[in-house]
mmCIF file of C-alpha atoms in Angstrom:
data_model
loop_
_atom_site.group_PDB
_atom_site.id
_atom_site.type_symbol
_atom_site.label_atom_id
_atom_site.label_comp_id
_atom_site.label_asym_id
_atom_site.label_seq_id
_atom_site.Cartn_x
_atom_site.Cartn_y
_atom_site.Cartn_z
ATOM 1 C CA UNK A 848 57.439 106.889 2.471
ATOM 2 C CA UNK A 849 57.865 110.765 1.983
ATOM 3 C CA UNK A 850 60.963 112.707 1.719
ATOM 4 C CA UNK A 851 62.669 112.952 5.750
ATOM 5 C CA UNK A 852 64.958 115.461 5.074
ATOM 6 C CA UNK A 853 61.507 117.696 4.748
ATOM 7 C CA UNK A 854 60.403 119.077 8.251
ATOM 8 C CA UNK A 855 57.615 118.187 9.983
ATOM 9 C CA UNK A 856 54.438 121.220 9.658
ATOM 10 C CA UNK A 857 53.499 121.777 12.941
ATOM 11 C CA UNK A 858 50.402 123.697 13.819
ATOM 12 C CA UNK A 859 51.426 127.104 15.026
ATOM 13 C CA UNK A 860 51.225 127.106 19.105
ATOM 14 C CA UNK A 861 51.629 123.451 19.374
ATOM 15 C CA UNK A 862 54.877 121.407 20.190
ATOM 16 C CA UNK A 863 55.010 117.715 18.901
ATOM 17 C CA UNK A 864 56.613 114.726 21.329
ATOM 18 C CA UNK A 865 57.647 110.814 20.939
ATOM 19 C CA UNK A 866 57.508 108.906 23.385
ATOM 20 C CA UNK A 867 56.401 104.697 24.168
ATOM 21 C CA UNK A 868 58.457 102.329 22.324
ATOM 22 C CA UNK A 869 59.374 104.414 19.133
ATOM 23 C CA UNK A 870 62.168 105.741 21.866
ATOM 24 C CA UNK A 871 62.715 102.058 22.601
ATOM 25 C CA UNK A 872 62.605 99.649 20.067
ATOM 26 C CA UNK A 873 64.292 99.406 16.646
ATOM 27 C CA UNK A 874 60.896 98.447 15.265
ATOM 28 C CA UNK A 875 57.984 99.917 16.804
ATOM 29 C CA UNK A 876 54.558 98.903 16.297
ATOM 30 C CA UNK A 877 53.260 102.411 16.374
ATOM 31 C CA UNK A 878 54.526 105.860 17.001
ATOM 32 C CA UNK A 879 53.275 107.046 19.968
ATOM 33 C CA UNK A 880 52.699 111.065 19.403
ATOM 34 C CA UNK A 881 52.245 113.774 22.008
ATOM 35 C CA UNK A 882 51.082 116.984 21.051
ATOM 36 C CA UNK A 883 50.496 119.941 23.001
ATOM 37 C CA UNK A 884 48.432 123.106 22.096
ATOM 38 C CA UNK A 885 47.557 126.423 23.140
ATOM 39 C CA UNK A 886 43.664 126.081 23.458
ATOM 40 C CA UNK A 887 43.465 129.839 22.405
ATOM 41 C CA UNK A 888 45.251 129.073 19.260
ATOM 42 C CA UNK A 889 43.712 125.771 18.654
ATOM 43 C CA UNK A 890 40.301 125.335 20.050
ATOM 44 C CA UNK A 891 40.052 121.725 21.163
ATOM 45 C CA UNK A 892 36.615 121.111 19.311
ATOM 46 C CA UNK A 893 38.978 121.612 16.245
ATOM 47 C CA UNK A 894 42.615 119.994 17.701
ATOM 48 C CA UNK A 895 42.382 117.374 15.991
ATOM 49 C CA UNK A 896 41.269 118.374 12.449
ATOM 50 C CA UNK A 897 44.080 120.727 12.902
ATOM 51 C CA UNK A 898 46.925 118.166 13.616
ATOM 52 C CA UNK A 899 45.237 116.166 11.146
ATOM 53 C CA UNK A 900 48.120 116.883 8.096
ATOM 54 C CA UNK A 901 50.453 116.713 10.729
ATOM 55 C CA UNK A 902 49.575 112.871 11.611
ATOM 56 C CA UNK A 903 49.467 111.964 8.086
ATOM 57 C CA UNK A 904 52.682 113.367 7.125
ATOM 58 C CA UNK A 905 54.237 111.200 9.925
ATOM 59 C CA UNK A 906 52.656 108.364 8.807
ATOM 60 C CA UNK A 907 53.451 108.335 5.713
ATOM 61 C CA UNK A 908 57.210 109.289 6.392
ATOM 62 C CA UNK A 909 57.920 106.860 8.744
ATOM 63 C CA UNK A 910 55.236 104.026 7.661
ATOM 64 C CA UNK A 911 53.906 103.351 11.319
ATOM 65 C CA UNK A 912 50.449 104.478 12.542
ATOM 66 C CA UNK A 913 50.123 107.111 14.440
ATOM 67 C CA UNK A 914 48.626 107.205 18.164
ATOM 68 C CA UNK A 915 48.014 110.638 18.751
ATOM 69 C CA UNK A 916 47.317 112.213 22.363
ATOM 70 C CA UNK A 917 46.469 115.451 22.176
ATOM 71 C CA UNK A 918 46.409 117.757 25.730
ATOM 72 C CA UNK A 919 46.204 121.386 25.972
ATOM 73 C CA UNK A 920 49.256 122.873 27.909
ATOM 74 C CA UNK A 921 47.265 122.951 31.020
ATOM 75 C CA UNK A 922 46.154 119.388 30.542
ATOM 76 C CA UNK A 923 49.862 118.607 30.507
ATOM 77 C CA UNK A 924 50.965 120.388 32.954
ATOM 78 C CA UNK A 925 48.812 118.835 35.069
ATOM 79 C CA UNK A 926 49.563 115.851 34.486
ATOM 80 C CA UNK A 927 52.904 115.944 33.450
ATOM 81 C CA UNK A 928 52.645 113.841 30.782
ATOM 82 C CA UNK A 929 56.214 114.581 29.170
ATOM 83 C CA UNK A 930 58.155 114.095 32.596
ATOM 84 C CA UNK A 931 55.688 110.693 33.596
ATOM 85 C CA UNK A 932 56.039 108.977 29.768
ATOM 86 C CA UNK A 933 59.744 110.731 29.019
ATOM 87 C CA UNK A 934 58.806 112.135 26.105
ATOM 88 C CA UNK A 935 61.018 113.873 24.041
ATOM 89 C CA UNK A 936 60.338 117.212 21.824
ATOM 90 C CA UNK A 937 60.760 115.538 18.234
ATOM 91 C CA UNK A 938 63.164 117.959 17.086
ATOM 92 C CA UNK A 939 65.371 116.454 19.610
ATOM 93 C CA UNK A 940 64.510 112.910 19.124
ATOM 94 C CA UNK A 941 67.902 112.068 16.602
ATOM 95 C CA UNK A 942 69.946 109.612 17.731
ATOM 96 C CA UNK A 943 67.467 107.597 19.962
ATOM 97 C CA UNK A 944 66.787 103.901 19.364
ATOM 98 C CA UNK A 945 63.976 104.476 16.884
ATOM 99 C CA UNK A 946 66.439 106.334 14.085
ATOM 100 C CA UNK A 947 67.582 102.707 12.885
ATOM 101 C CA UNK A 948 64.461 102.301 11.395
ATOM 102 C CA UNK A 949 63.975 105.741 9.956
ATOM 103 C CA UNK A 950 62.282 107.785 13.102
ATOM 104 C CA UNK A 951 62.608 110.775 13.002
ATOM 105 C CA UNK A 952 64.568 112.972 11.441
ATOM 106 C CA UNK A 953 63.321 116.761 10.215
ATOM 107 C CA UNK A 954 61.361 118.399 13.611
ATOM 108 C CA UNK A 955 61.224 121.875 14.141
ATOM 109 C CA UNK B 209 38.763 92.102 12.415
ATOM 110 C CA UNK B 210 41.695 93.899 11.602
ATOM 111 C CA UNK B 211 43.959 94.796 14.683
ATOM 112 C CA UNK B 212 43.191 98.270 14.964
ATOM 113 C CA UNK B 213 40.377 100.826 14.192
ATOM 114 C CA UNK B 214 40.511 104.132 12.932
ATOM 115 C CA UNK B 215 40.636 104.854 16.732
ATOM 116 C CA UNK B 216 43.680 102.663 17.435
ATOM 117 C CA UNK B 217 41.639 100.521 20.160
ATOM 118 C CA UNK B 218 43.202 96.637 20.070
ATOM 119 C CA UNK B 219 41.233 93.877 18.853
ATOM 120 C CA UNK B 220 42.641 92.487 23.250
ATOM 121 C CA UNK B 221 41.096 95.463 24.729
ATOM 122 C CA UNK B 222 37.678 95.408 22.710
ATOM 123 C CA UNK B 223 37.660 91.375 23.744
ATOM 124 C CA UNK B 224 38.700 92.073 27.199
ATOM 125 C CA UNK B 225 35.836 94.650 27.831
ATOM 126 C CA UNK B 226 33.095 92.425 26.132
ATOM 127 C CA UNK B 227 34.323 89.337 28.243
ATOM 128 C CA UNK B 228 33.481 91.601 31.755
ATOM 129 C CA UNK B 229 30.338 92.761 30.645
ATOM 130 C CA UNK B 230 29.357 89.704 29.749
ATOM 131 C CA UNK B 231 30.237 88.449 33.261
ATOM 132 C CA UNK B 232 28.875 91.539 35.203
ATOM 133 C CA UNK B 233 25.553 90.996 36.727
ATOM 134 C CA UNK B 234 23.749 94.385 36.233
ATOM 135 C CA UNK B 235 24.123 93.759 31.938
ATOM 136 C CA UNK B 236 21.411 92.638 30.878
ATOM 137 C CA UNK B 237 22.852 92.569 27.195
ATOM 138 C CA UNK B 238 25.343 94.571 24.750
ATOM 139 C CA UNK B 239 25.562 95.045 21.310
ATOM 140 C CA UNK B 240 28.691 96.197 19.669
ATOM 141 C CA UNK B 241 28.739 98.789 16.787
ATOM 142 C CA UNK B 242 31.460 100.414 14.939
ATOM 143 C CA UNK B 243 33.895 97.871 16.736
ATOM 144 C CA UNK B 244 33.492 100.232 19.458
ATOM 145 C CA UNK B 245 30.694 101.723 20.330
ATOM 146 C CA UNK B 246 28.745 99.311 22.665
ATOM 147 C CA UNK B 247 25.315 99.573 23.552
ATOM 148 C CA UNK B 248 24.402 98.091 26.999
ATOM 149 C CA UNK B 249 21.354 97.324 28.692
ATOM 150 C CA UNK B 250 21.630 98.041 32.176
ATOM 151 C CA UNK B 251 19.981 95.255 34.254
ATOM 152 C CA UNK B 252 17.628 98.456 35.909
ATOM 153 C CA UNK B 253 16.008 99.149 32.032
ATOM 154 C CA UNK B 254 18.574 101.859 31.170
ATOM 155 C CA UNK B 255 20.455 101.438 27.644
ATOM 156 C CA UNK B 256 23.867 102.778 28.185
ATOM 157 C CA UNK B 257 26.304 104.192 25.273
ATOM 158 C CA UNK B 258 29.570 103.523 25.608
ATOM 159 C CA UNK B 259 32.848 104.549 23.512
ATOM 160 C CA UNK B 260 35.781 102.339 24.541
ATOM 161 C CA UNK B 261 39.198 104.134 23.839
ATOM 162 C CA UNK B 262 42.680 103.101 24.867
ATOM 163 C CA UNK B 263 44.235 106.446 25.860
ATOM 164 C CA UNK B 264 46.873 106.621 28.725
ATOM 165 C CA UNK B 265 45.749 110.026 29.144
ATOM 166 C CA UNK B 266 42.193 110.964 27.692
ATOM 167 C CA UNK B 267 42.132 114.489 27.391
ATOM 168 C CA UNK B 268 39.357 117.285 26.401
ATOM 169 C CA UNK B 269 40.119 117.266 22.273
ATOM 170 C CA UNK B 270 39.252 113.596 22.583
ATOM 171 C CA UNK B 271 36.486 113.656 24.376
ATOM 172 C CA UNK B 272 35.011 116.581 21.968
ATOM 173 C CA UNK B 273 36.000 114.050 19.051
ATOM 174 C CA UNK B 274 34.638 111.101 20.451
ATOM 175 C CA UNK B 275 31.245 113.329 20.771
ATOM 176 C CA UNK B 276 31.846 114.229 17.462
ATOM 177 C CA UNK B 277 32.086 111.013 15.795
ATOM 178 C CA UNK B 278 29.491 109.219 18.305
ATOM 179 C CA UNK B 279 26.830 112.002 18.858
ATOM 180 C CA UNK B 280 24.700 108.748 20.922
ATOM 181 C CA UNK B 281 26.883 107.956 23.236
ATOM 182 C CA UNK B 282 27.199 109.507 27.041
ATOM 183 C CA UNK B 283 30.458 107.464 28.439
ATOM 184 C CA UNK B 284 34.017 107.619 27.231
ATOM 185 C CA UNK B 285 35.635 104.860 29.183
ATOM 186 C CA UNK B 286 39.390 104.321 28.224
ATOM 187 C CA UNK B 287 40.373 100.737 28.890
ATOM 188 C CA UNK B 288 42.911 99.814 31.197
ATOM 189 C CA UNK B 289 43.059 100.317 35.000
ATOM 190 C CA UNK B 290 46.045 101.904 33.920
ATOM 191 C CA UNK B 291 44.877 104.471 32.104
ATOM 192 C CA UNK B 292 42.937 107.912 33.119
ATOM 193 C CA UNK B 293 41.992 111.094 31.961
ATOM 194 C CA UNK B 294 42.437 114.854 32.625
ATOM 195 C CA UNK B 295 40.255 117.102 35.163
ATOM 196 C CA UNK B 296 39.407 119.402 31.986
ATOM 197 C CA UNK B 297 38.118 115.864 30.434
ATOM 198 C CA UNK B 298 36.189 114.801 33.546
ATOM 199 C CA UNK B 299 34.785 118.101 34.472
ATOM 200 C CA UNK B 300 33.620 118.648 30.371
ATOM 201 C CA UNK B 301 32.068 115.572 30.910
ATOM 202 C CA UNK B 302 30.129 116.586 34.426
ATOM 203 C CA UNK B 303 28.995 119.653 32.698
ATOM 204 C CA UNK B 304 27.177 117.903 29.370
ATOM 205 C CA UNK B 305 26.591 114.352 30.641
ATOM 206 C CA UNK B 306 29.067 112.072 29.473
ATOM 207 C CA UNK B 307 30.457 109.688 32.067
ATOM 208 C CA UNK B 308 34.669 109.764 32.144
ATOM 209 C CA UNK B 309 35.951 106.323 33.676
ATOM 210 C CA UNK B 310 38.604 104.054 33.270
ATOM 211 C CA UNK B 311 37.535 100.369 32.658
ATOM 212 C CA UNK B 312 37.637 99.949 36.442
ATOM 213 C CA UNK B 313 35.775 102.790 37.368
ATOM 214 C CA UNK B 314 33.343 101.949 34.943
ATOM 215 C CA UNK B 315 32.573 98.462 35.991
ATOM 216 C CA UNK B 316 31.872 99.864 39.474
ATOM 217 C CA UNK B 317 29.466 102.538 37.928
ATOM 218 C CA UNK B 318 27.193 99.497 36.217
ATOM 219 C CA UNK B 319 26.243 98.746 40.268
ATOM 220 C CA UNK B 320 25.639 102.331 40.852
ATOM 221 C CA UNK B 321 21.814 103.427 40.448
ATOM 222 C CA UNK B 322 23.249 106.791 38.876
ATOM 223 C CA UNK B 323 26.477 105.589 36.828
ATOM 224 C CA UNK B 324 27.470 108.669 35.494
ATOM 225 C CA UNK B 325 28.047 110.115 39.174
ATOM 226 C CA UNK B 326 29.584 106.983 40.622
ATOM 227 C CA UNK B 327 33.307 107.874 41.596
ATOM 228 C CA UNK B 328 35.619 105.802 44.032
ATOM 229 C CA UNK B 329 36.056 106.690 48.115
ATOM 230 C CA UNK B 330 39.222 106.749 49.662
ATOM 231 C CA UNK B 331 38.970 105.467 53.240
ATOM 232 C CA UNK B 332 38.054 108.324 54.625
ATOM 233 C CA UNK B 333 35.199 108.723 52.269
ATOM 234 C CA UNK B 334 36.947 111.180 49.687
ATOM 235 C CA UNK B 335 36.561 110.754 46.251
ATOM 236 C CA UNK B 336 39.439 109.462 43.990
ATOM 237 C CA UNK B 337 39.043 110.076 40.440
ATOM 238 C CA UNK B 338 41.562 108.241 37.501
ATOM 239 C CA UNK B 339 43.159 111.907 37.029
ATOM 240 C CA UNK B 340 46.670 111.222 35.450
ATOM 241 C CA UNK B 341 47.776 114.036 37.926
ATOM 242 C CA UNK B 342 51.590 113.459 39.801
#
């Protein structure tokens, strides 16, 4: 497992959210990972090869695998993904259930 | 079988989709490739290629990477009645082909003479489409 203190590189124009049972439980099975991105910044062809260092730097941090959803900020507005799953913005994830075993510290 | 693929799809939801097209009546067969990919012969002749995810929420990027990584198949079906998928997703999908369903949606299409343009009716006759909207 990597260093925590380090922060998390997030893509320029994208914002990174936990949500699912990382928020829940003290041992999650996976972390699940919202992202949302600014299709002008980050075509979505290429979204995920561009979060792609992202995901591995969280998995190898916190040692769970990584289940990425990726949705451009119209996508997620839309849907309202973040208010439906209460996700939370990573950098303000401290504190929740899921710090007992590590998750997550760092954030932007 | 290990749990998970590279896609994160559960060894439960590959088994539960083989199970119902194994007990659907317009399959003639399937084969299953790449744990996930499954090739189905459509009881009218047709061979249908289908990528099963498991995404609450499929969205464009995915779709573009499932084309990406799959360049035969023409459905995206995330498993789970549960789960759905974006308008940008669906409408991509309009525009180059690719059917967009939810398990349930997609075992409805099979009886459907054109699957890829099979969508549920309301009662009035309206479509209803798996959009994760509010």
């Amino acid at each position: 497992m990597g260093n925590r203190s380090m922060r998390i590189r997030i893509p320029s124009g994208s914002k990174l959210y936990i949500f699912g049972s990382a928020l829940t439980s003290a041992r999650p099975c996976d972390l699940d990972v919202l992202v949302t991105y600014d299709p002008l910044a980050c075509p979505p062809e290429d979204a995920y090869e561009i979060h792609r260092d992202m995901v591995l730097d969280l998995e190898g941090r916190y040692g769970l695998p990584v289940h990425l959803t990726l949705l451009t900020l119209s996508e997620e507005s839309g849907t309202e993904f973040i208010k439906r799953t209460s996700a939370v913005e990573f950098a303000r994830a401290r504190g929740r259930p899921i710090h007992s075993s590590g998750l997550p510290r760092g954030g932007r | 079988m290990p749990e998970y693929n590279s896609w994160g799809v559960s060894y439960s939801i590959i088994s539960f989709f083989g199970r119902a097209l194994e007990g659907h009546d317009k399959v003639r067969s399937f084969e299953r490739r790449n744990d996930i990919h499954f090739v189905i012969e459509h009881a009218k002749g047709r061979t249908l290629n289908v990528l099963l995810l498991d995404e609450y929420c499929l969205g464009l990027a995915t779709v573009l990477r499932a084309k990406a990584d799959f360049p035969d198949v023409d459905y995206v079906v995330t498993g789970g009645n549960w789960n759905g998928y974006t308008p940008e997703a669906k409408e991509y999908g309009r525009k180059n082909g690719i059917g967009i369903f939810n398990t349930g949606e997609f075992f409805g299409a099979l009886n459907w003479s054109h699957p890829k343009r099979y969508y549920r009716k309301d009662r009035n006759g309206k479509p209803i489409y798996a959009y994760k909207n509010p």
